[in-house]
Short mmCIF file of C-alpha atoms in Angstrom, two decimals:
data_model
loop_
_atom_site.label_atom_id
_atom_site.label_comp_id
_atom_site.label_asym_id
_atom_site.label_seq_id
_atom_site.Cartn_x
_atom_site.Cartn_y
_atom_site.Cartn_z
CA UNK B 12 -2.39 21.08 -13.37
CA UNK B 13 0.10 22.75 -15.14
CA UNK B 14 3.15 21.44 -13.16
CA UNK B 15 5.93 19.63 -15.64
CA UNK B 16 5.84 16.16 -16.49
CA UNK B 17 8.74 14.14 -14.89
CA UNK B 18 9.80 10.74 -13.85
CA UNK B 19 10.31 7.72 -15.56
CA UNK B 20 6.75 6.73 -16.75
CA UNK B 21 6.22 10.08 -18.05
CA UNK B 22 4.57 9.74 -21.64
CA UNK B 23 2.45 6.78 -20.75
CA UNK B 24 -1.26 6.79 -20.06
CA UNK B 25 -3.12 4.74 -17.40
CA UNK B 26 -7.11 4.15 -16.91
CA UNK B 27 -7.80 3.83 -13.38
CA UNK B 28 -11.37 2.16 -13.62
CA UNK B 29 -10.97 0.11 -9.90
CA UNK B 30 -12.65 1.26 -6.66
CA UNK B 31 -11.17 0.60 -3.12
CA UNK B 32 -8.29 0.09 -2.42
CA UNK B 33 -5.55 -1.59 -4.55
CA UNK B 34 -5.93 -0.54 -7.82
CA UNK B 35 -6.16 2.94 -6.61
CA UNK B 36 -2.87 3.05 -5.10
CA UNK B 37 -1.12 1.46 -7.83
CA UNK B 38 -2.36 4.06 -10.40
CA UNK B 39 -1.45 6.59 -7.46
CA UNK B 40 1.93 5.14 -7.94
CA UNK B 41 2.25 5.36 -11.42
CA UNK B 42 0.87 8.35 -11.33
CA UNK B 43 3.84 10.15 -9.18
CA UNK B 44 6.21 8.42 -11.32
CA UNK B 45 4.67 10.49 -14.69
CA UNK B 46 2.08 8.13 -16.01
CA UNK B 47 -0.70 10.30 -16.90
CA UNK B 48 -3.31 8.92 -15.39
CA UNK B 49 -7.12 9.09 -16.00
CA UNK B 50 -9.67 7.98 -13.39
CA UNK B 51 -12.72 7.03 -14.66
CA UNK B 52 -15.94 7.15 -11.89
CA UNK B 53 -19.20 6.21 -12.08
CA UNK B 54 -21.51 9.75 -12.80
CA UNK B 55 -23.46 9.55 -9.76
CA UNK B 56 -21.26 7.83 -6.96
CA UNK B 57 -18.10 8.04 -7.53
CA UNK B 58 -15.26 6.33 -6.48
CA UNK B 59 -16.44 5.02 -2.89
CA UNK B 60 -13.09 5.93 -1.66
CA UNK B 61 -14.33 9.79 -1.81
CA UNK B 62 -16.60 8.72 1.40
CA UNK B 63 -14.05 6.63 3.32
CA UNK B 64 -12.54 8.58 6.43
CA UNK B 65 -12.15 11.94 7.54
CA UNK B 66 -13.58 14.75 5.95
CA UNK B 67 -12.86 18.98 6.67
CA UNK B 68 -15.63 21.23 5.69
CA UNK B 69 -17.48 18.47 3.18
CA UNK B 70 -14.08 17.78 1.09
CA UNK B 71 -12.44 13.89 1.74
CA UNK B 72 -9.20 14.15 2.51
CA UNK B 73 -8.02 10.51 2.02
CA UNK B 74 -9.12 11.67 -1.95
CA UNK B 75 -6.75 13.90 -1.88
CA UNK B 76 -4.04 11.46 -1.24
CA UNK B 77 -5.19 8.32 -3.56
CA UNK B 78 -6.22 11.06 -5.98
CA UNK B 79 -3.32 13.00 -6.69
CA UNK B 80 -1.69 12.80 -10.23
CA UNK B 81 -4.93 11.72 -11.71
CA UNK B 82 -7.54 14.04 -13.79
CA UNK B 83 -11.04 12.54 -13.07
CA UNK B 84 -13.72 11.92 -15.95
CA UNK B 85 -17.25 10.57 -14.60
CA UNK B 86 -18.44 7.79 -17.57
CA UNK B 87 -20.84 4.96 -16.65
CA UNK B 88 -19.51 1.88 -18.20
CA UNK B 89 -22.45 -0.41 -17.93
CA UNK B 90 -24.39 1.84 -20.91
CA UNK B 91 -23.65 0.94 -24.35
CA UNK B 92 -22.49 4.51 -25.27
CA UNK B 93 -20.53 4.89 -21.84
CA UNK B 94 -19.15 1.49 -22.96
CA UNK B 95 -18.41 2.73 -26.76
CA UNK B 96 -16.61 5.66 -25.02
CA UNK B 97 -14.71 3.75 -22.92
CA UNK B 98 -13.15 1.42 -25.59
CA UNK B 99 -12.29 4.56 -27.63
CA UNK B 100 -10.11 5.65 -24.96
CA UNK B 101 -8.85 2.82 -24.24
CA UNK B 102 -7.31 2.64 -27.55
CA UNK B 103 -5.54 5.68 -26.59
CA UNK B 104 -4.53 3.97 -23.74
CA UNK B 105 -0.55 2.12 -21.95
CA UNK B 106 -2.49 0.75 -19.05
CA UNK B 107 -6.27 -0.17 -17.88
CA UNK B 108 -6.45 -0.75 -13.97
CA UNK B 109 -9.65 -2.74 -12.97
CA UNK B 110 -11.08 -4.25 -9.81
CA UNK B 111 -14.22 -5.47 -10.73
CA UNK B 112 -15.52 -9.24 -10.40
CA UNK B 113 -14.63 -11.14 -12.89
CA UNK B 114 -16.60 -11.34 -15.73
CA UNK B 115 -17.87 -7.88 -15.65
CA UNK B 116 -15.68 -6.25 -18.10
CA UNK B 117 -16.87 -8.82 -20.65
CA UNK B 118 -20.43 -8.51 -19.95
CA UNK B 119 -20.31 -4.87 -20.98
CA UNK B 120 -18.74 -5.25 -23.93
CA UNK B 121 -15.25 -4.45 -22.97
CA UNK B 122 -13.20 -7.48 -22.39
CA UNK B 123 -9.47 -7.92 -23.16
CA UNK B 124 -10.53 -9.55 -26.73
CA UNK B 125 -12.43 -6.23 -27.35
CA UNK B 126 -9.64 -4.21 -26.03
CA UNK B 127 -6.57 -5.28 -27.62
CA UNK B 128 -8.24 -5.91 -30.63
CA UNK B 129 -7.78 -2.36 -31.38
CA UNK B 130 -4.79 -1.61 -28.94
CA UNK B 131 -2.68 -5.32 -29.32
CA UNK B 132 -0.04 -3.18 -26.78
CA UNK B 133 -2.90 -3.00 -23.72
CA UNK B 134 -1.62 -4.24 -20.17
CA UNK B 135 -4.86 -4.81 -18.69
CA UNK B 136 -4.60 -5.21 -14.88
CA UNK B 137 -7.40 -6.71 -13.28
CA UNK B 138 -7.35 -6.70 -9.12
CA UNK B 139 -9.59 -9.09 -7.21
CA UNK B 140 -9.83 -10.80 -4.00
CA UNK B 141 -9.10 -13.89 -4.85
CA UNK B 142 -8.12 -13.82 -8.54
CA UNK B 143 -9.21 -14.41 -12.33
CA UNK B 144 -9.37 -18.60 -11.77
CA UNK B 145 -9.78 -20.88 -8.92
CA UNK B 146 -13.46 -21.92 -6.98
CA UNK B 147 -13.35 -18.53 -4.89
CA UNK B 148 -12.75 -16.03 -8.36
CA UNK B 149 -16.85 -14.97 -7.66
CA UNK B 150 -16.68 -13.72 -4.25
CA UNK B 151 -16.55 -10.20 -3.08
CA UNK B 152 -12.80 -9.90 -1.98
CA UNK B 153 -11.61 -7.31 0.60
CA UNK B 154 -8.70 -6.67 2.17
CA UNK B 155 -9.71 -7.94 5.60
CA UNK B 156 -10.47 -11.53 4.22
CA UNK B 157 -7.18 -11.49 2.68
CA UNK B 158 -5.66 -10.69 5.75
CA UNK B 159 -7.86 -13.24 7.71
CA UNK B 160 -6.93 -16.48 5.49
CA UNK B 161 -3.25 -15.17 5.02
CA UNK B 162 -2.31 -16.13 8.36
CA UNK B 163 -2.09 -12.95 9.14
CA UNK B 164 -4.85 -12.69 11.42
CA UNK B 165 -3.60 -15.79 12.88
CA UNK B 166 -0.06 -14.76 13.38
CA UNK B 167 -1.05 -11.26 15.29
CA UNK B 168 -2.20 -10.35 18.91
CA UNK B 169 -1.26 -11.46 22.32
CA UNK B 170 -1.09 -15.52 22.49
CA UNK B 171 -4.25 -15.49 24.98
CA UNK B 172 -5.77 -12.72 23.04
CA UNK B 173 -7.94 -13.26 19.56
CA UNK B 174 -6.46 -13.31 16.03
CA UNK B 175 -6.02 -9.11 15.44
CA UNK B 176 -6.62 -7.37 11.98
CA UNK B 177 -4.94 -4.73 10.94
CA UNK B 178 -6.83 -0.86 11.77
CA UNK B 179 -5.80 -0.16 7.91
CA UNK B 180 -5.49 -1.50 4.43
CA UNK B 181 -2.26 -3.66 4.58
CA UNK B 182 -3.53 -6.42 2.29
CA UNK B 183 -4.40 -3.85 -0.04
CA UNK B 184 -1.44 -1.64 -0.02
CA UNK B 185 0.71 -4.05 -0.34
CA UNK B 186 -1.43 -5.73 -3.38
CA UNK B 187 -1.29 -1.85 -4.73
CA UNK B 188 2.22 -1.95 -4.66
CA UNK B 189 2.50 -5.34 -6.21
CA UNK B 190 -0.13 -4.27 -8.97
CA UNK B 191 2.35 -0.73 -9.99
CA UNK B 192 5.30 -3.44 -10.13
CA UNK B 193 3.64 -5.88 -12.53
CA UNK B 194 2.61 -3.07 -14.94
CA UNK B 195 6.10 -1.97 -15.41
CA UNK B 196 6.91 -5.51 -15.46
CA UNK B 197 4.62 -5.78 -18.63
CA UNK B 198 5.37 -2.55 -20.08
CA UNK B 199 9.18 -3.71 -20.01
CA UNK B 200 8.34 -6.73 -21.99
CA UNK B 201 6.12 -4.77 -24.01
CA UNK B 202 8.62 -1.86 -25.03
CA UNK B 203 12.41 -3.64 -24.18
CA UNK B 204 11.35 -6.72 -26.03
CA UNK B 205 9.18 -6.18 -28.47
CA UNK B 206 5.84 -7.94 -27.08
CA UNK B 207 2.22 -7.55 -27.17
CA UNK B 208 0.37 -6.08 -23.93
CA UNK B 209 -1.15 -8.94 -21.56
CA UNK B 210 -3.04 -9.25 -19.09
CA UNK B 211 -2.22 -9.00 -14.84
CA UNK B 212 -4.39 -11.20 -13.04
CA UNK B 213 -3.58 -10.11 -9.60
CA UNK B 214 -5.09 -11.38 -6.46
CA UNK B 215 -5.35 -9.20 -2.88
CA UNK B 216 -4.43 -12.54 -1.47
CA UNK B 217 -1.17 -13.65 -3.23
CA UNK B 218 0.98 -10.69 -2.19
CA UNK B 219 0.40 -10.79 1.72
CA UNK B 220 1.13 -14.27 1.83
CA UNK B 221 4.40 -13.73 -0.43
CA UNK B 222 5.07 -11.23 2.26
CA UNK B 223 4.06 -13.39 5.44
CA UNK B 224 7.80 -14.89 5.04
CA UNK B 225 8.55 -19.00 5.11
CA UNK B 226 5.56 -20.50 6.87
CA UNK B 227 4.46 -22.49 3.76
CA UNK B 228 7.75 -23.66 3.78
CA UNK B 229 8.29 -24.44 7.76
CA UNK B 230 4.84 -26.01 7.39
CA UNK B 231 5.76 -28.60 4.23
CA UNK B 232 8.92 -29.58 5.66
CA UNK B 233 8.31 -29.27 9.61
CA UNK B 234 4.94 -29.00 10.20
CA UNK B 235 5.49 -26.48 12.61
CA UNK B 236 2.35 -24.17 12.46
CA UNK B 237 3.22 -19.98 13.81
CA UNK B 238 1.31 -19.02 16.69
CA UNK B 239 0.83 -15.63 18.35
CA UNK B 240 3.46 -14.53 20.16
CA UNK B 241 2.35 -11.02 20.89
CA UNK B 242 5.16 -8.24 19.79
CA UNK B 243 8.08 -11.14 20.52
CA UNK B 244 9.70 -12.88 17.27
CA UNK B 245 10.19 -16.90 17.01
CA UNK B 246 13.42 -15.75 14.99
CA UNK B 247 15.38 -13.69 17.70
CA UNK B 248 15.64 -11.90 21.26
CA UNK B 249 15.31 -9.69 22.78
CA UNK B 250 12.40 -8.11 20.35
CA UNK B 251 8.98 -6.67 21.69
CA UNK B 252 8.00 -2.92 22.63
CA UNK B 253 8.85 -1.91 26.18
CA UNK B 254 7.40 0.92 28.12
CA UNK B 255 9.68 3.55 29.80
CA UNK B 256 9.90 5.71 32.87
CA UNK B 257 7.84 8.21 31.21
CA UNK B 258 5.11 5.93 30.32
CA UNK B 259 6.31 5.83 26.63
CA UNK B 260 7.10 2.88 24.87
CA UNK B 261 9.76 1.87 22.15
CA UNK B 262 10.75 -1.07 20.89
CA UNK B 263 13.53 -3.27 20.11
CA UNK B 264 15.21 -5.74 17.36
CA UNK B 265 17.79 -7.73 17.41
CA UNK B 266 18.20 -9.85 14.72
CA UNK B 267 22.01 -10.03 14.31
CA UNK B 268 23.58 -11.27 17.11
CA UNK B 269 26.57 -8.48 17.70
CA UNK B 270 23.26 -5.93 17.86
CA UNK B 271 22.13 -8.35 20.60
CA UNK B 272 25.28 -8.08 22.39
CA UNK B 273 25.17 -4.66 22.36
CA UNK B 274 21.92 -4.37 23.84
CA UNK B 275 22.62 -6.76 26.66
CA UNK B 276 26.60 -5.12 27.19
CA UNK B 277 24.03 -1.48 27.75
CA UNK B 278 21.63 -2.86 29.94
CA UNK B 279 24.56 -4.56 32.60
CA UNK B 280 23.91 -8.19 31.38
CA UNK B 281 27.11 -9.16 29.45
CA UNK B 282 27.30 -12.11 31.11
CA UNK B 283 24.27 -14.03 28.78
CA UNK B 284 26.55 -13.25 25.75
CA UNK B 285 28.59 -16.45 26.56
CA UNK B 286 25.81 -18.56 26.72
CA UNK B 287 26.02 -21.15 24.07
CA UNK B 288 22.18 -20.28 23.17
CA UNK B 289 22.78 -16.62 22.43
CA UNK B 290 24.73 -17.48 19.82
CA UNK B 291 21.76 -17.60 17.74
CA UNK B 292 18.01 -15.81 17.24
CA UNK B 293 16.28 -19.14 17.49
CA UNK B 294 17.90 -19.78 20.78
CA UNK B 295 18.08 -16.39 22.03
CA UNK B 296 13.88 -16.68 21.45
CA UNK B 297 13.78 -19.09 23.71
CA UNK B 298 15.07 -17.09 26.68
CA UNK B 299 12.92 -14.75 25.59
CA UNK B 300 11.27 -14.28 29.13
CA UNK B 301 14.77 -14.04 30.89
CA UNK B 302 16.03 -11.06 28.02
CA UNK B 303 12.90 -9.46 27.91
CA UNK B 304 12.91 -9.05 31.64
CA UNK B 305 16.62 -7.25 31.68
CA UNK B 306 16.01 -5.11 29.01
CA UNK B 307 12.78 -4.13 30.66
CA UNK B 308 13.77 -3.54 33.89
CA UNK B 309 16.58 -1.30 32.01
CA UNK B 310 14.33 0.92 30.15
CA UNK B 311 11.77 1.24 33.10
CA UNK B 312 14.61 3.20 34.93
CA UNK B 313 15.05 5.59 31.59
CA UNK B 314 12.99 7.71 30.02
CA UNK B 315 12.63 7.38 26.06
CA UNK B 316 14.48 10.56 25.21
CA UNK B 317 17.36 9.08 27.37
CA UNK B 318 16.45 5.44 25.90
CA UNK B 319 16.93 6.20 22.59
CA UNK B 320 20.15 8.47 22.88
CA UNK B 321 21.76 5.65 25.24
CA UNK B 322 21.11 2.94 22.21
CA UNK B 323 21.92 5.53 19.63
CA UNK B 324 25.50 5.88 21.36
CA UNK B 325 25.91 2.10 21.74
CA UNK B 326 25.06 1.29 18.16
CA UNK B 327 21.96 -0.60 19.36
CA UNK B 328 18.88 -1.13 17.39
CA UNK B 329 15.87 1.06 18.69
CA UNK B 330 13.03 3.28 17.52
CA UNK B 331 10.10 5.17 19.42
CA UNK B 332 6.78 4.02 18.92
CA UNK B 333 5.58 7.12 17.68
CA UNK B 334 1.45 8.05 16.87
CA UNK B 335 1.36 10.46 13.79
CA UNK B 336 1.50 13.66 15.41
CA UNK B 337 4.93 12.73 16.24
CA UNK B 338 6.17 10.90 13.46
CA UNK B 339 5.32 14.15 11.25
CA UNK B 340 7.14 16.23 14.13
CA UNK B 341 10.49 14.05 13.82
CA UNK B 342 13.86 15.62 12.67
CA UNK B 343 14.52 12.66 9.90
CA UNK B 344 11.08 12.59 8.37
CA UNK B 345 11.02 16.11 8.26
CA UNK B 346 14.58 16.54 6.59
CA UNK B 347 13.88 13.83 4.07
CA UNK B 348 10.57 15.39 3.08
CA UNK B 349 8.68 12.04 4.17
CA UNK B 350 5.20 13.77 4.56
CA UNK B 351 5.34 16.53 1.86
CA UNK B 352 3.17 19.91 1.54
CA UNK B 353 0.91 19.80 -1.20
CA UNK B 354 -1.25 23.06 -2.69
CA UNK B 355 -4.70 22.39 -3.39
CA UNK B 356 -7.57 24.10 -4.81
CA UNK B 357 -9.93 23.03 -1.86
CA UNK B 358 -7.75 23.19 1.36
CA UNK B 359 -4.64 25.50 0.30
CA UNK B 360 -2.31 23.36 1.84
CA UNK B 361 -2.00 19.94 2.28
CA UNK B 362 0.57 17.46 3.96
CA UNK B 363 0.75 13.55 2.71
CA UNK B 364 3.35 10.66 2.31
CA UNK B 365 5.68 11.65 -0.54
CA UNK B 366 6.24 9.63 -3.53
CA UNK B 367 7.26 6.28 -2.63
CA UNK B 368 10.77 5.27 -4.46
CA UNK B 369 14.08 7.86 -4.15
CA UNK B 370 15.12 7.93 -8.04
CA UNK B 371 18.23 9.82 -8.63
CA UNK B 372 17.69 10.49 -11.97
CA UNK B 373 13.74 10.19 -13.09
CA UNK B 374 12.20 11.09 -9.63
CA UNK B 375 8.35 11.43 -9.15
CA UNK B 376 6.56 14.13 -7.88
CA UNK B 377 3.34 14.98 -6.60
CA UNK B 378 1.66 17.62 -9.34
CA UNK B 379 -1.91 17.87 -8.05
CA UNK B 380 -3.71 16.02 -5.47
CA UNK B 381 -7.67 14.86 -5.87
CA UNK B 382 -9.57 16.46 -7.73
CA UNK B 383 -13.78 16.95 -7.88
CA UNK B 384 -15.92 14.20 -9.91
CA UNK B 385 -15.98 14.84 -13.42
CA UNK B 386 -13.38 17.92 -13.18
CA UNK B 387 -11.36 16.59 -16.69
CA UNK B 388 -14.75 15.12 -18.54
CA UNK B 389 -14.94 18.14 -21.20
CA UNK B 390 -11.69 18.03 -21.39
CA UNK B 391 -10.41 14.33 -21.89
CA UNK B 392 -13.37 13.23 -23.73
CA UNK B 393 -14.44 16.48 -25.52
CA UNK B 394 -10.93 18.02 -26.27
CA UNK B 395 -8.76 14.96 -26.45
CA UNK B 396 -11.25 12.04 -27.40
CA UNK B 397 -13.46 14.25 -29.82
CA UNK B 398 -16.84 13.28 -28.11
CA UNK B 399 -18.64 16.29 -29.62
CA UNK B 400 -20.22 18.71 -27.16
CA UNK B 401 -23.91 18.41 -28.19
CA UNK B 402 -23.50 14.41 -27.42
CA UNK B 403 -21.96 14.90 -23.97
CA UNK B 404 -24.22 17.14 -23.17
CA UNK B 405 -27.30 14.28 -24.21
CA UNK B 406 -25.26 11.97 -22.31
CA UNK B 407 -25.44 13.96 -18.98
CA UNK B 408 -28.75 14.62 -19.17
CA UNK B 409 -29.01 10.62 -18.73
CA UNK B 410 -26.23 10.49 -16.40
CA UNK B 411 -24.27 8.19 -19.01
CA UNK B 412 -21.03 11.14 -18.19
CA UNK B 413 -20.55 13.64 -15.29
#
C-alpha cells in the first residue's frame, strides 16, 4: 500500500458503504483512477461480495478484483456510536457510495440533511433497484429483475427458446459504470463551478434500458415490439455466430454495407450485392436466411484460424468466440495489458481486467487489490479519524468496529 498516488481523482476521498454489485464497481473505478477510497463493512459479515464465486485455499478471489484500490475498515452503522463514527468521517469525506433501501440512511441517523450539514460539498450516491421515488422505491432490487423488466430478458435467446438472463452482472456493471460517471459529473459542478455537493439517485434499472437502444422510441411511434431473434440483428445481415470446420465458432457483423459486400465478395456470392435490398441493414435482415446460409456454408469448409486470417485479409468484420482461457492467451489482449498481473499479499500473483479508461496523461493504476476485513480500522479511524484506542478497543468487544 505504498504504491504512488496517480490519476486524475487522486486527492479525493470516497466511502464505499454499498454491498453487491454496483456501487462496488463504481468505487472500484474511482478507485483506479486515484480516489482514495475507504470501504466500510459490517464487523461480522462483511461485504457479501467476499462469499460470491470462486475461492483458492479459503481467500475470494472476485474480492480481490472489486476490492482493489480500497483500504477496508469494519464499522456497524446501525449503532449509535458506529453511526457517530461514520458521520465524522464522512465529514472528511468527496464521495459516500450507498446501496441500501431507501430510507435506511435516515433511520440511523445519517441522512443527506445530517451529512452535508457538516460537509455542504458531499456527493452522496445512493444505488437501488428501482430508485429514490416511484411505487417500486421499497423493493429489494437486483440486477436480474433489472434485466428481466428491461426488455432485456425479452430481447435474448433463440425465438422458440425462453427469455435468457445474462450468466453475470450486466445490469449492474453497467449501473456501476453509470454510478463512477455521475460522481465526476457532480464533483465537476462541485469544483469547476462553484456548487454545493448533491445527491445521485441512481437506479439499476435506468442505465440498461438507456443502453437497450431505440425500442421506447420504435414502440411510441411504430408500435413495433423486438422479439427474439436468436444471435441475428433486426438492423443488418449477415450477423449471427457460425461454427467452423473445426467445430469452433466465430461470429460476424455487418453493419455498414461496404463490410457486407466484402463478406459476400469472400464467400463467392457477389452477385446479392446488386440486389436493391442489400443496399440497406433493414433489408439485408430480411434475407437473413438466404445470407446466413452462404456465409455458413463458407465457414463450414474453413477452419477458424483460416476464417479469421481470410476476413482479416479482406477487411471483413470478424472475431472468435473465445472462452477466457483464450481470450487471456490472445496476442492483442496480451500486448495491451488487458488482463494485468497484480501482487498480492494472499496469492503472490494475481491476473484481472486492467483499469478501464486509456488516459494519456492522468492514467489509473491498480495499487493493491482486496484486502482482509477490518485491515485499515486502526489505522483510518485511530490514526486519521482520532477514535482513541481504549474506545475502539470497547467498541470491538461489542462488535460496533472490526
Amino acid at each position: 500500500m505504498t504504491a504512488e498516488v496517480t490519476g486524475p481523482l487522486a486527492g479525493l476521498r470516497v466511502l464505499d458503504v454499498s454491498t453487491i454489485l454496483a456501487g462496488p464497481l463504481a468505487c472500484q473505478i474511482l478507485g483506479d483512477y486515484g480516489a482514495e477510497v475507504i470501504k466500510i463493512e459490517h464487523p461480522r459479515f462483511g461485504d457479501g461480495l467476499r462469499h460470491h464465486g470462486h475461492a483458492k485455499d479459503g481467500v475470494p478471489l472476485w474480492w480481490k478484483v472489486i476490492s482493489r484500490n480500497k483500504r477496508t475498515v469494519g464499522l456497524y452503522l446501525g449503532d449509535p456510536d458506529g453511526a457517530e463514527i461514520f458521520r465524522a468521517l464522512a465529514a472528511t469525506a468527496d464521495v459516500v457510495v450507498e446501496n441500501f433501501r431507501p430510507g435506511k440512511l435516515e433511520s440511523w441517523g445519517l441522512g443527506y440533511d445530517r451529512l452535508s450539514a457538516a460537509n455542504p460539498g458531499l456527493v452522496l450516491a445512493r444505488v437501488t433497484g428501482f430508485g429514490q421515488r416511484g411505487p417500486y422505491r421499497d423493493r429489494p432490487g437486483f440486477g436480474t429483475l433489472a434485466e428481466s423488466m428491461s426488455g432485456f430478458a425479452e430481447i435474448t435467446g433463440q425465438p422458440d427458446g425462453p427469455p435468457t438472463l445474462p450468466p453475470f452482472g450486466l445490469a449492474d456493471g453497467i449501473a456501476g459504470m453509470a454510478v463512477a460517471a455521475a460522481v465526476t459529473m457532480a464533483l465537476y459542478h462541485r469544483d469547476a463551478h462553484g456548487g454545493r455537493g448533491q445527491v445521485i439517485d441512481q437506479s439499476i434499472l435506468d442505465p440498461i434500458v438507456t443502453v437497450l437502444g431505440p425500442q421506447p422510441t420504435w414502440y411510441d411511434q411504430l408500435g413495433i415490439v423486438q422479439r427474439r431473434t436468436g444471435n441475428r440483428s433486426g438492423n443488418n445481415a449477415p450477423r449471427n455466430t457460425y461454427r467452423t470446420k473445426d467445430g469452433r465458432w466465430v461470429a460476424i457483423s455487418t453493419s455498414a454495407t461496404v463490410i457486407a459486400e466484402r463478406v459476400m465478395r469472400l464467400v463467392g456470392h457477389p452477385e446479392v450485392i446488386d440486389e436493391p435490398w442489400f443496399r440497406s441493414g433493414r433489408t439485408r435482415a430480411e434475407h437473413a436466411d438466404l445470407l446466413d446460409g452462404y456465409v455458413g456454408d463458407w465457414l463450414a469448409e474453413r477452419t477458424r484460424d483460416e476464417a479469421v486470417d481470410a476476413f482479416e485479409r479482406a477487411e471483413a468484420a470478424i472475431a472468435p468466440v473465445y472462452d477466457v482461457a483464450e481470450l487471456m492467451a490472445d496476442p492483442h489482449v496480451q500486448a495491451v495489458d488487458m488482463v494485468t498481473s497484480v501482487p498480492d499479499d494472499d496469492l503472490g500473483t494475481v491476473r484481472m481486467q486492467n483499469v478501464l479508461f486509456g488516459l494519456s496523461e492522468t492514467p489509473g493504476s491498480i495499487r493493491w487489490t482486496g484486502r482482509r476485513l477490518g485491515a485499515d480500522t486502526d489505522d483510518v479511524l485511530g490514526g486519521e479519524l482520532g477514535v482513541p484506542a481504549d474506545r475502539l478497543a470497547a467498541l470491538r468487544e461489542r462488535g460496533v468496529v472490526a
